Coordinates of C-alpha atoms in Angstrom, one line a residue:
Chain I
M1 CA -34.5 -16.0 -68.4
E2 CA -37.7 -15.6 -66.3
I3 CA -37.2 -19.0 -64.6
S4 CA -34.7 -19.4 -61.7
I5 CA -32.2 -22.3 -62.3
L6 CA -32.7 -22.9 -58.5
D7 CA -36.3 -23.9 -59.3
V8 CA -35.1 -26.3 -62.1
L9 CA -32.4 -27.7 -59.8
G10 CA -34.8 -28.1 -56.9
P11 CA -36.6 -28.1 -54.7
V12 CA -34.6 -30.0 -52.1
M13 CA -37.3 -32.2 -50.7
I14 CA -38.4 -35.4 -49.1
G15 CA -39.4 -37.9 -51.8
P16 CA -41.1 -39.5 -53.6
S17 CA -43.3 -36.9 -55.3
S18 CA -43.0 -33.1 -55.5
S19 CA -46.8 -32.8 -55.9
H20 CA -47.9 -35.6 -53.6
T21 CA -45.3 -35.3 -50.8
A22 CA -43.5 -32.0 -50.8
G23 CA -46.5 -30.0 -52.0
A24 CA -48.8 -31.8 -49.4
A25 CA -46.4 -31.0 -46.6
K26 CA -46.2 -27.3 -47.7
L27 CA -50.0 -27.1 -48.0
A28 CA -50.6 -28.4 -44.5
R29 CA -47.8 -26.1 -43.1
A30 CA -49.4 -23.1 -44.8
A31 CA -52.8 -24.0 -43.4
R32 CA -51.3 -24.3 -39.9
Q33 CA -49.9 -20.8 -40.3
I34 CA -53.2 -19.4 -41.5
V35 CA -55.0 -21.0 -38.5
G36 CA -52.3 -19.4 -36.3
K37 CA -53.5 -20.7 -33.0
P38 CA -53.4 -24.0 -31.1
F39 CA -55.4 -27.0 -32.3
F40 CA -55.7 -30.6 -31.0
H41 CA -57.1 -32.5 -34.0
V42 CA -57.0 -32.2 -37.8
K43 CA -59.3 -34.0 -40.3
F44 CA -57.9 -34.3 -43.8
A45 CA -60.5 -34.9 -46.6
L46 CA -58.6 -36.0 -49.7
H47 CA -59.9 -35.3 -53.3
G48 CA -59.0 -36.7 -56.7
S49 CA -55.4 -38.0 -57.2
F50 CA -54.7 -37.2 -53.5
A51 CA -57.5 -39.7 -52.5
E52 CA -56.4 -42.3 -55.1
T53 CA -52.7 -42.5 -54.4
Y54 CA -52.0 -40.9 -51.0
R55 CA -50.6 -43.9 -49.3
G56 CA -48.1 -44.8 -52.0
H57 CA -46.6 -41.3 -52.0
G58 CA -46.6 -40.6 -48.3
T59 CA -49.2 -37.8 -48.8
D60 CA -50.7 -38.7 -45.4
Q61 CA -47.4 -38.5 -43.5
A62 CA -46.5 -35.3 -45.3
L63 CA -49.9 -33.6 -44.4
V64 CA -49.5 -34.5 -40.7
A65 CA -45.8 -33.3 -40.9
G66 CA -47.0 -30.0 -42.3
V67 CA -49.6 -29.3 -39.6
L68 CA -46.8 -30.1 -37.1
G69 CA -44.7 -27.3 -38.7
L70 CA -42.1 -29.6 -40.3
R71 CA -40.6 -28.3 -43.5
E72 CA -40.8 -30.1 -46.9
D73 CA -37.1 -31.1 -46.7
D74 CA -37.2 -32.4 -43.1
E75 CA -36.4 -36.1 -42.9
R76 CA -38.6 -36.6 -39.8
L77 CA -41.5 -36.2 -42.2
R78 CA -41.8 -40.0 -42.6
D79 CA -42.1 -40.2 -38.7
S80 CA -44.8 -37.7 -38.5
F81 CA -47.6 -40.0 -37.2
E82 CA -45.3 -40.9 -34.2
L83 CA -44.4 -37.2 -33.7
A84 CA -48.1 -36.3 -33.7
R85 CA -48.9 -38.9 -31.1
K86 CA -46.1 -37.6 -28.9
A87 CA -47.4 -34.1 -29.3
G88 CA -50.9 -35.2 -28.5
L89 CA -52.2 -34.2 -31.9
G90 CA -55.1 -36.3 -33.3
F91 CA -55.6 -36.7 -37.1
S92 CA -57.8 -38.7 -39.5
F93 CA -58.1 -39.1 -43.2
T94 CA -61.3 -39.5 -45.4
R95 CA -61.8 -39.6 -49.2
T96 CA -64.1 -37.0 -50.6
D97 CA -65.4 -35.6 -53.8
L98 CA -65.1 -31.8 -53.8
G99 CA -66.4 -31.4 -57.3
D100 CA -64.7 -29.5 -60.0
V101 CA -61.4 -28.7 -58.3
H102 CA -57.7 -29.5 -58.9
Q103 CA -56.8 -33.2 -58.8
N104 CA -54.5 -32.8 -55.8
T105 CA -56.8 -31.1 -53.3
V106 CA -57.3 -31.5 -49.6
Q107 CA -59.7 -30.0 -47.2
M108 CA -58.3 -29.6 -43.7
T109 CA -60.6 -29.1 -40.6
F110 CA -58.7 -27.8 -37.6
Y111 CA -60.2 -28.4 -34.2
L112 CA -59.2 -25.4 -32.1
G113 CA -57.9 -25.4 -28.5
E114 CA -55.4 -27.3 -26.5
S115 CA -57.7 -30.2 -26.2
G116 CA -61.4 -30.9 -26.3
D117 CA -64.4 -32.7 -27.8
L118 CA -64.5 -33.0 -31.6
A119 CA -68.3 -32.6 -31.5
T120 CA -68.2 -29.2 -29.7
A121 CA -64.8 -27.7 -30.4
P122 CA -64.6 -24.6 -32.6
T123 CA -63.2 -25.4 -36.1
Q124 CA -61.5 -23.7 -39.0
Q125 CA -61.6 -25.2 -42.4
I126 CA -58.9 -24.6 -45.0
R127 CA -58.8 -26.0 -48.6
G128 CA -55.9 -26.0 -50.9
S129 CA -54.3 -27.7 -53.9
S130 CA -50.8 -29.0 -54.7
L131 CA -50.1 -27.7 -58.3
G132 CA -46.8 -29.6 -59.0
G133 CA -43.2 -28.9 -58.4
G134 CA -43.9 -28.1 -54.7
R135 CA -46.2 -25.1 -55.7
I136 CA -49.4 -24.6 -53.7
L137 CA -52.6 -22.7 -53.8
I138 CA -54.9 -22.1 -50.8
T139 CA -58.3 -21.9 -52.4
R140 CA -60.7 -21.6 -49.5
I141 CA -60.7 -20.4 -45.9
D142 CA -63.9 -21.3 -44.1
S143 CA -66.5 -19.9 -46.5
F144 CA -64.3 -17.5 -48.3
D145 CA -62.9 -18.4 -51.7
T146 CA -59.3 -17.3 -52.0
E147 CA -56.2 -17.6 -54.3
I148 CA -53.2 -17.6 -52.0
T149 CA -49.9 -19.0 -53.2
L150 CA -47.7 -17.9 -50.2
E151 CA -44.8 -17.4 -52.5
A152 CA -44.6 -13.9 -50.8
P153 CA -45.2 -13.0 -47.2
T154 CA -49.0 -12.6 -46.9
I155 CA -51.4 -10.9 -44.5
L156 CA -55.0 -12.2 -44.2
V157 CA -57.6 -9.9 -42.8
M158 CA -61.2 -10.9 -41.9
Q159 CA -63.4 -7.8 -41.6
K160 CA -66.8 -6.5 -41.7
D161 CA -67.9 -5.6 -45.2
L162 CA -68.1 -1.8 -44.7
P163 CA -66.7 1.3 -46.5
G164 CA -63.3 2.4 -45.4
V165 CA -62.1 -0.8 -43.6
I166 CA -59.7 -1.8 -46.4
S167 CA -58.3 1.7 -46.8
S168 CA -57.6 1.9 -43.0
V169 CA -55.7 -1.4 -43.3
T170 CA -53.6 -0.3 -46.2
A171 CA -53.0 3.1 -44.5
V172 CA -51.3 1.4 -41.6
L173 CA -49.1 -0.6 -43.9
A174 CA -48.3 2.4 -46.0
Q175 CA -47.2 4.3 -42.8
S176 CA -45.0 1.4 -41.8
G177 CA -43.3 1.5 -45.3
V178 CA -44.8 -1.9 -46.3
N179 CA -45.2 -2.3 -50.0
I180 CA -48.3 -4.2 -51.2
G181 CA -47.7 -6.5 -54.2
T182 CA -51.2 -7.8 -54.8
M183 CA -54.5 -7.5 -52.9
R184 CA -57.6 -9.6 -53.3
V185 CA -60.9 -9.1 -51.5
S186 CA -63.8 -11.6 -51.3
R187 CA -67.0 -11.5 -49.2
T188 CA -69.8 -13.7 -48.2
A189 CA -72.6 -11.2 -49.0
R190 CA -72.7 -7.4 -49.3
G191 CA -72.5 -5.7 -45.9
K192 CA -71.6 -9.0 -44.1
L193 CA -68.1 -10.4 -43.9
A194 CA -65.1 -9.9 -46.2
C195 CA -61.7 -11.6 -46.5
C196 CA -58.8 -9.5 -47.7
V197 CA -55.5 -11.1 -48.8
L198 CA -52.5 -8.9 -49.2
E199 CA -49.2 -10.1 -50.6
I200 CA -46.4 -7.9 -49.4
D201 CA -42.7 -7.6 -50.4
S202 CA -41.2 -8.4 -47.0
P203 CA -42.4 -9.9 -43.7
V204 CA -44.0 -7.4 -41.3
D205 CA -43.4 -6.7 -37.6
R206 CA -45.8 -8.3 -35.1
S207 CA -46.6 -4.7 -33.9
I208 CA -48.1 -3.8 -37.3
I209 CA -50.3 -6.9 -37.1
E210 CA -51.4 -6.0 -33.6
E211 CA -52.2 -2.5 -34.7
I212 CA -54.5 -3.7 -37.5
R213 CA -56.1 -6.2 -35.1
S214 CA -57.0 -3.4 -32.8
M215 CA -58.8 -1.4 -35.4
P216 CA -62.7 -1.3 -35.5
N217 CA -64.5 -3.7 -37.7
I218 CA -61.5 -6.1 -38.0
L219 CA -62.4 -9.6 -36.9
H220 CA -59.2 -11.5 -37.4
V221 CA -55.7 -10.8 -38.8
Q222 CA -53.0 -13.3 -39.6
A223 CA -49.5 -12.9 -41.0
V224 CA -48.2 -15.9 -42.9
A225 CA -44.6 -16.1 -44.1
M226 CA -43.5 -19.6 -45.2
E227 CA -39.8 -18.8 -44.8
E228 CA -40.1 -17.5 -41.3
E229 CA -39.3 -19.5 -38.1
E230 CA -42.1 -21.5 -36.8
T231 CA -43.8 -21.1 -33.4
Q232 CA -45.2 -24.2 -31.7
Y233 CA -49.0 -24.4 -32.1
V234 CA -49.5 -28.0 -31.1
H235 CA -49.5 -28.4 -27.3
Q236 CA -46.5 -30.5 -26.1
H237 CA -47.4 -33.1 -23.5
Chain P
M1 CA -31.5 -12.4 -71.4
Y2 CA -31.8 -15.9 -73.0
T3 CA -35.1 -17.6 -73.9
S4 CA -33.8 -20.4 -76.0
I5 CA -30.7 -22.7 -76.4
E6 CA -29.8 -20.6 -79.5
S7 CA -29.9 -17.2 -77.5
L8 CA -28.0 -18.8 -74.6
A9 CA -25.2 -20.0 -76.9
A10 CA -25.2 -16.6 -78.7
L11 CA -24.8 -14.7 -75.4
S12 CA -21.8 -16.9 -74.5
K13 CA -20.2 -16.1 -77.9
E14 CA -21.0 -12.4 -77.7
R15 CA -19.7 -11.9 -74.2
G16 CA -16.8 -14.2 -74.7
Q17 CA -17.9 -16.0 -71.5
P18 CA -18.2 -19.7 -70.8
L19 CA -21.8 -20.9 -70.8
W20 CA -22.0 -21.5 -67.1
Q21 CA -21.0 -17.8 -66.4
V22 CA -23.7 -16.5 -68.7
V23 CA -26.3 -18.7 -66.7
L24 CA -24.8 -17.5 -63.4
E25 CA -25.1 -13.8 -64.4
E26 CA -28.6 -14.2 -65.8
E27 CA -29.6 -15.9 -62.6
M28 CA -28.2 -13.0 -60.5
A29 CA -30.0 -10.5 -62.7
F30 CA -33.3 -12.4 -62.4
S31 CA -33.2 -13.1 -58.7
G32 CA -31.3 -10.0 -57.4
A33 CA -29.1 -12.4 -55.5
G34 CA -25.3 -11.9 -55.3
R35 CA -22.8 -14.2 -56.8
E36 CA -21.8 -15.8 -53.5
Q37 CA -25.5 -16.4 -52.6
V38 CA -26.2 -18.3 -55.9
W39 CA -23.0 -20.2 -55.5
E40 CA -23.9 -21.2 -51.9
Q41 CA -27.3 -22.3 -53.0
L42 CA -25.8 -24.5 -55.7
R43 CA -23.3 -25.9 -53.2
Q44 CA -26.1 -26.9 -50.8
R45 CA -28.1 -28.5 -53.6
Y46 CA -25.0 -30.5 -54.8
Q47 CA -24.4 -31.7 -51.2
V48 CA -28.0 -33.1 -51.2
M49 CA -27.4 -34.6 -54.6
R50 CA -24.1 -36.3 -53.6
A51 CA -25.6 -37.6 -50.3
S52 CA -28.6 -39.2 -52.2
A53 CA -26.2 -40.7 -54.9
C54 CA -24.2 -42.5 -52.2
R55 CA -26.7 -43.3 -49.4
A56 CA -28.2 -46.5 -50.8
L57 CA -24.9 -47.8 -52.3
D58 CA -24.1 -49.9 -49.2
Q59 CA -27.5 -50.3 -47.5
A60 CA -30.9 -51.3 -48.9
L61 CA -33.6 -48.7 -48.1
P62 CA -37.3 -49.7 -47.4
T63 CA -39.8 -48.4 -50.0
V64 CA -43.6 -48.8 -50.3
G65 CA -44.0 -52.4 -51.6
N66 CA -40.2 -52.7 -51.6
L67 CA -40.2 -52.7 -55.5
I68 CA -36.7 -51.4 -55.7
S69 CA -35.2 -51.9 -52.2
G70 CA -31.6 -52.9 -52.5
V71 CA -31.1 -52.3 -56.2
A72 CA -28.4 -49.7 -55.7
K73 CA -26.4 -51.9 -53.3
T74 CA -26.5 -54.9 -55.6
H75 CA -25.6 -52.8 -58.6
N76 CA -22.7 -51.1 -56.8
A77 CA -21.3 -54.5 -55.8
Y78 CA -21.6 -55.6 -59.5
A79 CA -19.8 -52.4 -60.6
S80 CA -16.7 -53.2 -58.8
R81 CA -16.4 -56.7 -60.4
G82 CA -14.1 -56.8 -63.4
N83 CA -16.3 -58.4 -66.0
S84 CA -19.3 -56.1 -66.5
L85 CA -20.2 -55.2 -70.1
C86 CA -20.3 -51.4 -69.6
G87 CA -17.2 -51.3 -67.4
P88 CA -16.7 -50.1 -63.8
F89 CA -17.3 -46.3 -64.5
L90 CA -20.6 -46.6 -66.2
N91 CA -21.8 -49.2 -63.8
R92 CA -20.9 -47.0 -60.8
V93 CA -22.8 -44.2 -62.4
M94 CA -25.9 -46.5 -62.8
A95 CA -25.6 -47.5 -59.2
M96 CA -25.5 -43.9 -58.1
A97 CA -28.6 -43.1 -60.2
L98 CA -30.4 -46.1 -58.6
S99 CA -29.3 -44.9 -55.1
C100 CA -31.1 -41.5 -55.7
S101 CA -34.2 -43.3 -56.9
E102 CA -34.1 -45.6 -53.8
V103 CA -33.6 -42.6 -51.4
N104 CA -36.5 -40.8 -53.1
A105 CA -38.8 -43.8 -52.9
S106 CA -38.0 -44.3 -49.2
M107 CA -39.0 -40.8 -48.3
G108 CA -35.4 -39.6 -48.0
K109 CA -34.0 -36.2 -48.9
I110 CA -33.3 -35.5 -52.6
C111 CA -32.9 -32.6 -55.0
A112 CA -35.4 -32.7 -57.8
A113 CA -33.5 -32.1 -61.0
P114 CA -35.7 -31.3 -62.8
T115 CA -38.2 -33.5 -61.0
A116 CA -38.2 -36.0 -58.0
G117 CA -38.8 -38.9 -60.4
S118 CA -35.7 -38.0 -62.4
C119 CA -33.5 -37.0 -59.4
G120 CA -30.8 -39.6 -60.0
I121 CA -29.5 -38.7 -63.4
L122 CA -27.7 -35.4 -62.9
P123 CA -26.2 -36.4 -59.5
A124 CA -25.0 -39.7 -60.9
V125 CA -23.2 -38.0 -63.8
L126 CA -21.7 -35.2 -61.8
V127 CA -20.6 -37.3 -58.8
G128 CA -19.4 -40.1 -61.1
L129 CA -17.2 -37.6 -63.0
Q130 CA -16.0 -35.9 -59.9
E131 CA -14.9 -39.3 -58.4
R132 CA -13.3 -40.4 -61.6
D133 CA -11.4 -37.2 -62.4
N134 CA -11.0 -35.8 -58.9
L135 CA -12.7 -32.6 -59.9
S136 CA -13.1 -29.7 -57.5
T137 CA -16.6 -28.9 -56.2
D138 CA -16.3 -25.5 -57.9
T139 CA -15.8 -27.2 -61.3
I140 CA -18.8 -29.4 -60.6
L141 CA -20.9 -26.3 -59.7
E142 CA -20.0 -24.9 -63.1
G143 CA -21.5 -28.1 -64.6
L144 CA -24.6 -27.6 -62.4
L145 CA -25.0 -24.1 -63.8
V146 CA -24.8 -25.4 -67.4
A147 CA -27.4 -28.1 -66.5
G148 CA -29.6 -25.4 -64.9
G149 CA -29.5 -23.1 -67.9
I150 CA -30.5 -26.0 -70.2
G151 CA -33.3 -27.0 -67.8
A152 CA -34.6 -23.5 -67.5
V153 CA -35.0 -23.2 -71.3
I154 CA -36.8 -26.5 -71.5
T155 CA -39.1 -25.6 -68.6
R156 CA -39.9 -22.3 -70.3
N157 CA -40.4 -23.6 -73.8
A158 CA -41.7 -27.1 -73.3
T159 CA -42.3 -29.1 -70.1
V160 CA -40.5 -31.2 -67.5
A161 CA -43.7 -32.7 -66.0
G162 CA -44.3 -36.4 -66.7
A163 CA -48.1 -35.7 -66.5
E164 CA -47.7 -33.4 -69.4
G165 CA -44.9 -34.8 -71.5
G166 CA -44.2 -38.3 -70.3
C167 CA -40.9 -39.7 -69.2
Q168 CA -39.1 -38.1 -72.1
A169 CA -39.8 -34.8 -70.3
E170 CA -38.6 -35.9 -67.0
C171 CA -35.7 -38.4 -67.4
G172 CA -35.1 -37.3 -70.9
V173 CA -34.7 -33.7 -70.0
A174 CA -32.5 -34.6 -67.0
A175 CA -30.3 -36.6 -69.5
A176 CA -30.1 -33.5 -71.7
M177 CA -29.1 -31.3 -68.8
A178 CA -26.6 -33.8 -67.5
G179 CA -25.1 -34.4 -71.0
A180 CA -24.4 -30.7 -71.4
A181 CA -22.8 -30.6 -67.9
A182 CA -20.7 -33.6 -68.8
V183 CA -19.4 -31.9 -72.0
H184 CA -18.4 -28.9 -69.8
L185 CA -16.6 -31.1 -67.3
Q186 CA -14.7 -32.7 -70.2
K187 CA -13.7 -29.1 -71.3
G188 CA -15.8 -29.3 -74.5
T189 CA -17.2 -26.4 -76.4
V190 CA -20.7 -24.7 -76.2
E191 CA -21.5 -26.2 -79.6
Q192 CA -20.7 -29.6 -78.2
M193 CA -22.9 -29.0 -75.1
V194 CA -25.8 -28.0 -77.4
N195 CA -25.3 -31.1 -79.6
A196 CA -25.3 -33.3 -76.4
V197 CA -28.7 -31.8 -75.5
C198 CA -30.0 -32.7 -79.0
F199 CA -28.8 -36.3 -78.9
A200 CA -30.0 -37.0 -75.4
L201 CA -33.5 -35.9 -76.3
M202 CA -33.5 -37.7 -79.7
N203 CA -32.6 -40.9 -77.9
V204 CA -35.7 -40.8 -75.7
M205 CA -38.2 -39.1 -78.0
G206 CA -41.5 -40.5 -77.1
L207 CA -40.7 -42.3 -73.8
V208 CA -43.8 -42.7 -71.8
C209 CA -44.4 -42.3 -68.1
D210 CA -45.9 -45.5 -66.8
P211 CA -45.1 -46.1 -63.1
V212 CA -46.4 -49.4 -61.6
A213 CA -49.0 -48.7 -59.0
G214 CA -48.4 -45.0 -59.5
L215 CA -45.3 -45.3 -57.4
V216 CA -42.1 -43.6 -58.3
Q217 CA -40.1 -46.9 -58.4
V218 CA -40.6 -49.1 -61.5
P219 CA -39.6 -48.3 -64.2
C220 CA -38.4 -45.0 -62.8
A221 CA -35.3 -46.5 -61.2
Q222 CA -34.3 -48.3 -64.4
R223 CA -34.9 -45.1 -66.4
N224 CA -32.7 -43.1 -64.0
A225 CA -29.9 -45.6 -64.6
S226 CA -30.4 -45.7 -68.4
Q227 CA -30.7 -41.9 -68.8
A228 CA -27.6 -41.3 -66.8
V229 CA -25.8 -43.5 -69.4
N230 CA -27.7 -41.7 -72.2
A231 CA -26.4 -38.4 -70.9
L232 CA -22.8 -39.7 -71.0
L233 CA -23.0 -41.3 -74.4
S234 CA -24.7 -38.2 -75.8
A235 CA -21.8 -36.2 -74.4
D236 CA -19.4 -38.6 -76.0
L237 CA -21.1 -38.4 -79.4
A238 CA -20.9 -34.6 -79.3
L239 CA -17.3 -34.6 -78.0
A240 CA -16.2 -37.0 -80.8
G241 CA -17.5 -34.4 -83.3
M242 CA -21.0 -35.5 -84.2
Q243 CA -23.2 -32.6 -85.2
S244 CA -26.9 -32.5 -84.7
I245 CA -28.6 -31.7 -88.0
I246 CA -31.7 -30.5 -86.1
P247 CA -31.2 -27.3 -84.0
A248 CA -31.7 -27.9 -80.2
D249 CA -34.7 -25.6 -79.9
Q250 CA -36.5 -27.6 -82.6
V251 CA -35.6 -30.9 -80.9
I252 CA -37.1 -29.4 -77.7
E253 CA -40.2 -28.3 -79.5
A254 CA -40.5 -31.8 -81.0
M255 CA -40.3 -33.4 -77.6
Y256 CA -43.0 -31.1 -76.3
R257 CA -45.3 -31.9 -79.3
V258 CA -44.8 -35.6 -78.8
G259 CA -45.6 -35.3 -75.1
K260 CA -48.9 -33.6 -76.1
M261 CA -49.7 -36.4 -78.5
L262 CA -49.3 -39.0 -75.8
P263 CA -52.6 -40.4 -74.5
E264 CA -53.4 -39.7 -70.9
Q265 CA -52.8 -43.3 -69.9
L266 CA -49.1 -42.9 -70.7
R267 CA -48.7 -39.6 -68.8
E268 CA -48.1 -40.5 -65.1
T269 CA -51.5 -42.0 -64.5
G270 CA -50.3 -45.5 -63.9
Q271 CA -52.8 -46.8 -66.4
G272 CA -50.6 -47.6 -69.4
G273 CA -47.3 -49.2 -70.4
I274 CA -45.5 -51.2 -67.7
A275 CA -48.1 -50.1 -65.1
A276 CA -50.9 -51.7 -67.2
T277 CA -49.3 -55.1 -67.5
E278 CA -50.9 -58.0 -65.7
K279 CA -48.2 -58.1 -63.0
G280 CA -48.2 -54.3 -62.7
R281 CA -52.0 -54.3 -62.1
E282 CA -51.5 -57.2 -59.6
I283 CA -49.0 -55.2 -57.6
S284 CA -51.1 -52.1 -57.6
H285 CA -54.2 -54.1 -56.4
A286 CA -52.2 -55.9 -53.6
L287 CA -50.8 -52.6 -52.3
F288 CA -53.9 -50.4 -52.4
H289 CA -56.9 -52.7 -52.4
P290 CA -55.8 -55.5 -50.0
Q291 CA -58.3 -58.3 -49.4
V292 CA -59.5 -58.0 -45.8

């Protein structure tokens, strides 16, 4: 059987909806890990079914819980607004129409830094969908289209679109004995910026990420492992 | 490897192993996990199931719109009275199914089995039988494996999503899984488990998904209670000796086809059935478009 019975008898989650609650929390937690640095405010733009029914399913509480780093089965999820206030994290919700995308899609704009002004703070934008049963797909990071499920540990690399950059990244991983499961590259325009998503078989050491980060033509590297322990990105007041 | 109910039952026969053991070994082969690891995962899931089946029995939990707050507590009190129609055991099972639904709607912790909307049926049947017959947790976990194997086949060959197959695919499949598990706990045969799956699905063929205001409360809570009873009565029909004249895999296929025939309004959109009644629309409007 190519389906685990633990997926049928699960997930263990906070109700009421695996797509609108558990999936939303996971999506926001994934986005927080992709951002990977402190932020003081998040704007959530909800599309489709997320926009229509978010209040009844606690999608809003789940999203805030996710960016705080709470897991999908954490009962504090329903108190996330209060937890965010205590942590000094601002948040807001709007309805939007993102066009021909999945019904349960959210666009999250992270305002980076410990604190600051929404008008001037640098931002990172992450878009993703909740596919049902708690499965998620990150479909866009800033202007890059992606297809990231985060079912396996994943490394994101933003680089200059030049010959040899990708092979130098994969060479570092190969030397460290890291096996690449899948790899997907997208770019804004030829010779400009590229985004490389590598799914690997097991989480990597921080030192490997640092090594890739120090290489020429690499702009940003982020390791994301949904099962790993969380670090605190939101500043605690 | 099994890919159907027929091949699952055949493996059990060929290997001379109980059905739960076949499911366990196939799970280990698929995931690469050891026996103890799988067992521990099941134990943790059952703990969550048991907690959610009991939590709302003596306290009402707040839910959005409070459409089902307190239903489990009220029903649990009724179950212990001597004059109910279905008797104390079935009523206690219903109360536990309602408790899971209430916990789910109040943003509490549940184990989706197979989905969050149908999370009360399997726990109510397993915990109910454990209480009544003083069964060991290991025995219950065997039942959980039986249920998981049935659920995996239906997930593979049909659907367990209300948006795809209606309520028959969520609460109906949960009843089929729980029915097979109940047969195991009653020391029935593999053939009887398979028959229980058939009866449970036949009994709900065509059931639509029509949640009021799109919330997982009404009629989801009632369906969790009724499908827990469907699981038990289907198990009893099989244990008594009734045979399904239609093979289980064909019943599952029929369920899937019926789901595809359902119009979108009756597949979790909150636009048909009970949701589309005058009162249902009123509730939806009051909750989500309040007059300022």
